[in-house]
Amino acid sequence: MGGGVGGGLPVDNEFSSGRSAARVASVAALGGLLFGFDSAVINGAVGALQEEFAIDDATLGFAVASALLGAAVGALTAGRLADAVGRLWVMKIAAALFLISAIVTGIGTNIWVIVVFRIVGGVAVGIASVIAPAYIAETSPERIRGRLGSLQQLAIVSGIFVALAVAWALAEIAGGSNQELWLGLQAWRWMFLAEIIPALAYGLLAFTIPESPRYLVATHRIPEARRVLTRLLGEKNLEITISRIQDSLRSEEPPSWRDLSRPLRQGATTSAPVVWIRRYLWWLLSLLVVLAVAAFGAGLWPLAAVFLALVIGVALIGGLWGIVWVGLGLSIFQQFVGINVIFYYSNVLWQAVGFDESSSFTITVITSMTNIATTLVAIALIDKVGRKPLLLVGSTGMAVTLGTMAVIFGTAPQVDGQPQLGGVAGPVALVAANLFVVAFGMSWGPVVWVLLGEMFPNRIRAAALGLAAAGQWTANWLITVTFPGLRDFLGLAYGFYALCAVLSLVFVWQFVEETKGKALEDMHSEAKHHEPTQT
């Protein structure tokens, strides 16, 4: 066998290969750290941006959510790009985009320049959200795949914590996020510029890890795949693993977006419009999503709702595999419970109910630390209790805590249009918000990324993960861009998030299958080939 792990007892091989796989997964997960940093850094700058550029709530919501539009684009393109040039090159491209975004956003003198380069950073976020879970799943031994896959979420929440801690520190040093700090630049600009450091680290470390063995086999680089698998898995079952990967890919054509749709049944008669929709499915979906976003941006909510309904209708006609719908459902519910409202708007949210800027920063940092701690709990449990039980427990906890917040904010007296949380209401709301983060952090945060990385068959993994991540970012954008308008109706907002948590419980119970202990080559065989469906 070539390269990697030397001889010795099987347990030594297993231990050594596990450490190697963990190191490789940790580097890949740095994309998640940048993902979290880029997503949360805007929190510390929200108030300063609105003051600096004198923008209204609608423009502020668009500026905050603009990165999410780029993330949807990045997620949609990452899978195909990764299949074309490899997982490592895609990581390097993402690192370069993160770097460019950090620099220009930090020095931009116009809100629309900042928006454009937030979108550029968002493209990098979308790429990282697809490539990290796919790469980690493809390079991890089965026995620890869940734990290593959870590193993506640990990196994301760590990135959120770092961004919030940096924002808090810079604002404290400067005396406020809109105050001048160094080199004539305000503190909020240095919050964006701080992303340069992790972007450089991610790009440089991407040169130190191997290419995905499944990508190498797919591109007929078998000797190189054998060396990588030896390094990552040890010599145990090496040839069996290679043979199974080859078997899952041998009879297949090059991956295509059309692989995500069921083939038409043999002998079935289908109308010309349906055939046309299936042929141009991905162009139609992309166009309708862009139109929906444009309508939201213009304040035409009814028209945007029509476009989103058309997206769902076209996707249904397009005949997506059931497992692709499950991936989309997981992605959308992960965002519709409102988790990112906590991290994008928590400063202005807590200020709105009576806390000053410094206290709001402190609360947000504590919340992000809670998120990290609960993600570590999920990492410890995911390969022991499984993915589905964690999701069910998390949905229950989120429904209870969000329902509590809906009642508190919905019944609070209004003063100057803002809810006033007097007596025990303030502490209860604070505890409920942090318990919501606990419920999310031990379940839907890490588990969804693990499932998306492993639930799809080899043939459609990159494309399906890209589509699911694009759905996630679109849902994230919808929640984020609508929240500024809902700040005056917090009871209604949290009531909607609580309803989504209840629906997520039903969805998981009914549709999500356990993937614990399964080989990637065994995932949902009905979508592996172009065999006509006979049902």
XYZ file of C-alpha atoms in Angstrom:
535
model
C 0.000 0.000 0.000
C 1.212 3.491 -0.764
C 1.912 6.347 1.648
C 0.112 7.339 4.817
C 0.014 4.950 7.729
C 2.719 2.427 8.445
C 2.430 -1.125 9.770
C 1.563 -2.237 13.270
C -1.382 -3.519 15.205
C -4.834 -2.836 13.737
C -5.787 -0.702 16.703
C -2.745 1.522 16.075
C -3.720 1.878 12.437
C -7.247 2.761 13.450
C -6.106 5.304 16.027
C -3.586 6.890 13.664
C -6.019 7.070 10.769
C -8.674 8.555 13.060
C -6.293 11.319 14.116
C -5.388 12.001 10.482
C -9.041 12.165 9.466
C -9.754 14.506 12.385
C -6.950 16.868 11.336
C -8.146 16.895 7.736
C -11.742 17.500 8.842
C -10.615 20.329 11.135
C -8.952 22.156 8.256
C -12.014 21.734 6.050
C -14.214 22.978 8.892
C -12.292 26.282 8.941
C -14.637 27.212 6.118
C -17.377 26.902 8.710
C -15.510 29.279 11.032
C -15.415 31.874 8.248
C -19.036 31.075 7.490
C -19.946 31.841 11.124
C -17.702 34.896 11.348
C -18.997 36.431 8.128
C -22.603 35.746 9.124
C -22.349 37.233 12.629
C -19.935 40.134 12.168
C -22.784 42.232 10.796
C -24.462 42.062 14.235
C -21.941 44.400 15.804
C -22.147 46.813 12.879
C -25.937 47.000 12.398
C -26.524 50.131 14.477
C -23.419 51.896 13.156
C -24.318 51.110 9.533
C -27.787 52.600 9.954
C -26.349 55.721 11.588
C -23.366 56.094 9.229
C -25.367 55.898 6.008
C -28.752 57.182 7.304
C -30.693 54.220 5.909
C -34.228 53.088 6.749
C -35.258 49.709 8.185
C -35.962 48.188 4.757
C -32.518 49.110 3.425
C -30.919 47.947 6.664
C -32.666 44.585 6.359
C -31.448 44.237 2.780
C -27.878 45.197 3.751
C -27.826 42.650 6.574
C -29.379 39.936 4.412
C -27.405 40.705 1.237
C -24.695 38.175 2.089
C -27.372 35.490 2.184
C -28.247 36.138 -1.467
C -24.629 35.512 -2.370
C -24.669 32.422 -0.170
C -27.587 30.973 -2.145
C -25.674 31.540 -5.395
C -22.484 30.073 -3.928
C -24.323 27.013 -2.642
C -25.998 26.367 -6.000
C -22.716 26.545 -7.908
C -20.399 24.869 -5.387
C -21.519 21.304 -6.056
C -20.991 21.435 -9.806
C -17.732 23.328 -9.355
C -16.487 20.769 -6.820
C -17.300 17.927 -9.232
C -15.441 19.739 -12.017
C -12.231 20.951 -10.341
C -12.150 19.089 -7.021
C -12.997 19.874 -3.430
C -9.670 21.508 -2.560
C -9.714 24.074 -5.360
C -13.201 25.113 -4.315
C -11.959 25.698 -0.750
C -9.165 27.915 -2.092
C -11.609 29.902 -4.219
C -13.836 30.437 -1.173
C -10.870 31.654 0.894
C -9.963 34.200 -1.806
C -13.533 35.513 -1.910
C -13.626 35.808 1.897
C -10.397 37.831 1.780
C -11.618 40.221 -0.928
C -14.938 40.732 0.838
C -13.286 41.491 4.189
C -11.004 44.158 2.725
C -13.515 46.022 0.547
C -16.368 45.848 3.070
C -14.070 47.281 5.727
C -13.070 50.309 3.658
C -16.252 50.856 1.613
C -17.578 54.423 1.670
C -21.014 53.719 0.201
C -23.710 51.407 1.538
C -24.152 49.790 -1.879
C -20.430 49.057 -2.190
C -20.678 47.335 1.176
C -23.779 45.435 0.032
C -22.076 44.233 -3.175
C -19.024 42.924 -1.354
C -21.155 41.435 1.409
C -22.727 39.466 -1.447
C -19.224 38.432 -2.595
C -18.505 37.223 0.929
C -21.872 35.491 0.876
C -20.865 33.528 -2.226
C -17.876 32.277 -0.232
C -20.155 31.395 2.691
C -22.420 29.415 0.365
C -19.465 27.547 -1.113
C -18.102 26.739 2.345
C -21.530 25.552 3.513
C -21.558 22.930 0.744
C -17.959 21.866 0.396
C -17.089 21.344 4.077
C -19.814 18.797 4.968
C -19.384 16.965 1.647
C -15.595 16.787 2.009
C -15.725 15.760 5.682
C -18.274 13.017 4.964
C -16.121 11.723 2.096
C -12.902 11.605 4.129
C -14.156 10.332 7.504
C -14.250 6.748 8.846
C -17.824 5.568 9.463
C -17.282 5.085 13.203
C -16.551 8.797 13.764
C -18.221 10.378 10.725
C -20.979 11.988 12.795
C -18.531 13.568 15.227
C -16.259 14.850 12.470
C -19.250 16.108 10.499
C -20.325 18.044 13.586
C -17.025 19.939 13.442
C -18.641 22.034 10.704
C -21.263 23.333 13.128
C -18.694 23.698 15.922
C -16.611 25.822 13.564
C -19.673 27.872 12.573
C -20.656 28.648 16.167
C -17.001 29.304 17.049
C -16.860 31.753 14.145
C -20.003 33.425 15.452
C -18.450 33.674 18.923
C -15.168 35.070 17.572
C -17.015 37.647 15.453
C -19.168 38.778 18.367
C -16.236 38.819 20.802
C -14.119 40.836 18.348
C -17.021 43.227 17.749
C -17.538 43.643 21.506
C -13.826 44.233 22.155
C -13.453 46.750 19.316
C -16.583 48.643 20.368
C -15.383 48.752 23.994
C -11.926 50.010 23.005
C -13.357 52.688 20.712
C -16.189 53.669 23.055
C -18.861 52.584 20.581
C -19.120 50.754 17.273
C -19.458 54.029 15.341
C -16.449 55.681 17.028
C -13.040 56.081 15.388
C -10.513 53.408 16.406
C -7.281 53.057 14.385
C -5.972 54.627 11.173
C -8.979 56.917 10.977
C -11.404 53.996 10.646
C -14.389 53.415 12.912
C -14.648 50.296 15.058
C -17.350 48.733 12.846
C -14.962 48.807 9.864
C -12.303 46.929 11.848
C -14.940 44.302 12.641
C -15.068 43.458 8.923
C -11.299 43.793 8.412
C -10.642 41.268 11.202
C -11.902 38.538 8.844
C -8.655 38.833 6.864
C -6.812 36.642 9.403
C -9.053 33.523 9.284
C -9.448 33.897 5.501
C -5.671 33.692 5.039
C -5.435 30.734 7.436
C -8.160 28.830 5.570
C -6.586 29.422 2.172
C -3.077 28.426 3.253
C -4.135 25.323 5.199
C -6.170 24.097 2.210
C -2.796 23.352 0.581
C -1.933 20.892 3.382
C -4.834 18.403 3.101
C -5.529 15.688 0.494
C -8.218 15.648 -2.164
C -11.419 13.692 -1.457
C -10.846 9.989 -2.270
C -14.325 9.702 -3.769
C -13.575 12.592 -6.130
C -10.253 10.946 -7.031
C -11.989 7.661 -7.843
C -14.638 9.504 -9.872
C -11.863 11.125 -11.938
C -10.040 7.762 -12.360
C -7.043 8.678 -10.166
C -7.107 5.338 -8.354
C -3.462 5.178 -7.096
C -3.833 8.633 -5.541
C -7.191 7.646 -4.027
C -5.564 4.533 -2.553
C -2.836 6.639 -0.898
C -5.382 9.052 0.567
C -7.607 6.250 1.865
C -4.606 4.532 3.432
C -3.778 7.744 5.245
C -7.357 8.394 6.361
C -8.692 4.898 7.029
C -5.587 2.817 7.597
C -5.155 -0.424 5.661
C -8.278 -2.046 7.100
C -10.838 -2.820 4.340
C -9.027 -0.458 1.970
C -9.584 -2.415 -1.247
C -13.190 -3.150 -0.294
C -13.792 0.576 0.164
C -12.255 1.412 -3.214
C -14.277 -1.321 -4.916
C -17.518 -0.075 -3.375
C -16.817 3.493 -4.490
C -16.031 2.241 -7.997
C -19.208 0.153 -8.068
C -21.312 3.150 -7.046
C -19.792 5.278 -9.820
C -18.850 2.857 -12.617
C -22.132 2.741 -14.518
C -22.933 6.407 -14.078
C -22.690 9.330 -16.450
C -20.991 12.578 -15.333
C -23.033 14.252 -12.561
C -25.755 16.644 -13.711
C -28.441 18.786 -12.103
C -30.948 16.511 -13.874
C -29.781 13.658 -11.630
C -31.832 15.229 -8.829
C -35.083 14.543 -10.686
C -36.791 11.194 -11.065
C -36.741 9.863 -14.636
C -40.102 9.647 -16.361
C -41.672 6.217 -16.130
C -41.290 4.034 -19.182
C -44.315 4.370 -21.444
C -45.693 7.315 -19.485
C -47.460 10.040 -21.474
C -46.528 13.528 -20.328
C -47.802 16.880 -21.568
C -45.465 19.177 -23.465
C -45.402 21.865 -20.705
C -44.323 19.284 -18.110
C -41.554 18.000 -20.396
C -40.424 21.589 -20.994
C -40.414 22.392 -17.257
C -38.387 19.264 -16.474
C -35.901 20.076 -19.227
C -35.272 23.621 -18.013
C -36.016 23.001 -14.320
C -32.894 24.570 -12.816
C -32.994 27.661 -15.020
C -36.651 28.184 -14.101
C -36.016 27.728 -10.384
C -33.076 30.161 -10.475
C -35.111 32.761 -12.390
C -38.094 32.504 -10.043
C -35.903 32.800 -6.940
C -34.236 35.932 -8.384
C -37.657 37.423 -9.190
C -38.908 36.622 -5.672
C -35.864 38.297 -4.127
C -36.278 41.345 -6.386
C -39.954 41.617 -5.434
C -39.088 41.433 -1.719
C -36.403 44.072 -2.210
C -38.943 46.361 -3.898
C -41.446 45.833 -1.091
C -43.871 43.925 -3.346
C -44.592 41.152 -0.846
C -47.714 39.705 -2.549
C -45.827 39.383 -5.845
C -42.862 37.825 -4.043
C -45.214 35.293 -2.446
C -46.548 34.408 -5.907
C -43.019 33.805 -7.198
C -42.175 31.613 -4.192
C -45.361 29.606 -4.761
C -44.275 29.140 -8.381
C -40.875 27.919 -7.147
C -42.608 25.206 -5.121
C -44.937 24.310 -7.996
C -42.137 24.060 -10.551
C -40.042 21.950 -8.161
C -42.978 19.578 -7.659
C -43.529 19.230 -11.404
C -39.778 18.735 -11.836
C -40.036 15.416 -10.016
C -37.247 15.742 -7.457
C -36.214 12.562 -5.681
C -37.862 12.215 -2.279
C -34.505 12.357 -0.503
C -33.801 15.746 -2.143
C -37.089 17.068 -0.743
C -36.100 15.795 2.705
C -32.783 17.650 2.429
C -34.589 20.839 1.403
C -37.042 20.439 4.279
C -34.261 20.040 6.836
C -32.467 23.106 5.464
C -35.553 25.310 5.458
C -36.773 24.315 8.922
C -33.276 24.919 10.321
C -33.669 28.587 9.358
C -37.418 29.082 9.849
C -37.111 28.557 13.614
C -35.427 31.986 13.625
C -32.007 31.058 14.993
C -30.189 33.727 13.030
C -32.435 36.472 14.343
C -30.665 35.822 17.658
C -27.226 36.292 16.101
C -27.893 38.963 13.448
C -30.134 41.280 15.441
C -29.631 40.383 19.092
C -27.871 43.673 19.893
C -30.697 45.845 18.595
C -33.269 43.375 19.958
C -31.997 43.574 23.543
C -31.509 47.346 23.255
C -35.135 47.591 22.154
C -36.265 46.059 25.450
C -34.133 48.231 27.689
C -30.493 47.038 27.681
C -27.707 49.444 26.668
C -25.262 48.664 23.822
C -22.544 47.288 26.112
C -24.956 44.993 27.971
C -26.479 43.843 24.676
C -23.032 42.916 23.345
C -22.315 41.003 26.563
C -25.602 39.070 26.360
C -24.911 38.182 22.724
C -21.403 36.916 23.519
C -22.782 34.767 26.363
C -25.389 33.361 23.976
C -22.703 32.451 21.436
C -20.670 30.711 24.164
C -23.787 28.729 25.062
C -24.060 27.739 21.403
C -20.492 26.400 21.398
C -21.027 24.395 24.605
C -24.197 22.737 23.325
C -22.551 21.917 19.996
C -19.867 20.038 21.939
C -22.665 18.072 23.620
C -24.049 17.170 20.189
C -20.616 16.025 19.007
C -20.401 13.697 22.015
C -23.878 12.240 21.433
C -24.438 12.103 17.679
C -22.663 8.781 17.012
C -24.135 7.234 20.176
C -27.828 8.145 20.128
C -28.179 8.907 16.422
C -29.255 11.857 14.313
C -33.051 11.546 14.415
C -33.477 11.406 18.230
C -31.407 14.580 18.620
C -33.571 16.390 16.059
C -36.785 15.322 17.806
C -35.565 16.467 21.227
C -34.311 19.739 19.742
C -37.601 20.501 17.978
C -39.499 19.961 21.231
C -37.182 22.258 23.180
C -37.318 24.968 20.517
C -41.120 24.879 20.376
C -41.389 25.361 24.153
C -38.817 28.167 24.422
C -40.008 30.054 21.339
C -43.591 29.754 22.556
C -42.504 31.240 25.890
C -40.835 34.188 24.147
C -43.910 34.712 21.957
C -46.138 34.981 25.039
C -43.734 37.302 26.904
C -43.195 39.718 24.016
C -46.796 39.492 22.852
C -48.207 40.474 26.260
C -45.566 43.069 27.243
C -46.786 46.691 27.567
C -45.674 49.033 24.775
C -43.819 52.293 25.461
C -42.933 54.401 22.412
C -43.648 51.394 20.234
C -41.245 49.084 22.084
C -42.154 46.235 24.481
C -41.064 46.888 28.052
C -40.125 43.724 29.932
C -40.683 44.672 33.547
C -40.430 42.501 36.653
C -39.497 38.899 35.927
C -40.385 39.151 32.216
C -36.910 40.368 31.222
C -34.948 37.585 32.971
C -37.441 34.947 31.768
C -37.096 36.155 28.160
C -33.307 36.099 28.499
C -33.330 32.559 29.914
C -35.803 31.385 27.250
C -33.637 32.835 24.471
C -30.568 31.020 25.774
C -32.476 27.754 26.300
C -33.661 28.069 22.695
C -30.007 28.287 21.646
C -29.287 25.210 23.804
C -32.075 23.242 22.098
C -30.908 24.329 18.647
C -27.200 23.919 19.348
C -27.493 20.297 20.512
C -29.689 19.275 17.590
C -30.657 21.197 14.482
C -27.429 23.207 14.342
C -24.907 20.367 13.904
C -27.185 17.461 12.957
C -28.575 19.032 9.785
C -25.058 19.602 8.435
C -24.108 16.014 9.262
C -27.211 14.654 7.529
C -26.749 16.823 4.443
C -23.169 15.619 4.125
C -24.052 11.926 4.330
C -27.720 11.329 3.377
C -27.368 11.574 -0.408
C -25.924 8.881 -2.724
C -22.443 9.484 -4.182
C -23.778 10.415 -7.607
C -25.968 13.303 -6.476
C -24.245 14.307 -3.214
C -22.596 17.532 -4.377
C -25.564 18.725 -6.462
C -28.187 17.748 -3.869
C -26.203 19.313 -1.029
C -25.821 22.459 -3.137
C -29.558 22.661 -3.771
C -30.361 22.023 -0.096
C -27.858 24.667 1.015
C -29.285 27.139 -1.514
C -32.732 26.498 -0.047
C -31.274 27.067 3.406
C -29.727 30.387 2.463
C -32.898 31.532 0.716
C -34.885 30.687 3.865
C -32.257 32.434 5.991
C -32.560 35.506 3.765
C -36.348 35.551 4.071
C -36.204 35.367 7.871
C -33.435 37.970 8.116
C -34.829 40.526 5.680
C -38.308 40.418 7.223
C -37.244 40.774 10.860
C -36.597 44.572 10.923
C -40.231 45.091 9.963
C -41.316 42.665 12.693
C -39.388 44.324 15.519
C -42.598 46.119 16.493
C -44.477 42.783 16.583
C -42.096 40.478 18.450
C -44.893 38.321 19.850
C -46.078 37.572 16.305
C -42.520 36.935 15.086
C -41.676 34.456 17.831
C -45.105 32.851 17.485
C -44.320 32.097 13.834
C -40.910 30.653 14.758
C -42.571 28.482 17.431
C -45.053 27.150 14.860
C -42.160 26.246 12.552
C -40.483 24.379 15.429
C -43.649 22.312 15.936
C -43.850 21.576 12.197
C -40.176 20.561 12.187
C -40.962 17.937 14.838
C -43.692 16.435 12.631
C -41.424 16.567 9.569
C -38.559 14.717 11.253
C -40.860 12.098 12.773
C -42.489 11.389 9.428
C -39.769 11.752 6.798
C -36.206 11.660 8.174
C -34.386 8.313 8.241
C -31.531 7.483 10.610
C -28.089 7.425 8.920
C -26.011 6.410 11.935
C -23.679 3.522 11.059
C -24.469 3.469 7.323
C -21.770 3.587 4.643
C -22.037 6.482 2.194
C -22.372 3.956 -0.635
C -25.567 2.602 0.988
C -27.453 5.896 1.152
C -30.848 5.856 -0.606
C -30.149 3.498 -3.459
C -33.311 4.517 -5.335
C -31.604 7.752 -6.417
C -28.276 6.205 -7.431
C -29.096 5.331 -11.009
C -31.348 6.447 -13.816
C -33.613 3.440 -13.483
C -37.259 4.338 -14.235
C -39.555 4.435 -11.234
C -42.263 1.807 -11.415
C -44.555 3.142 -8.728
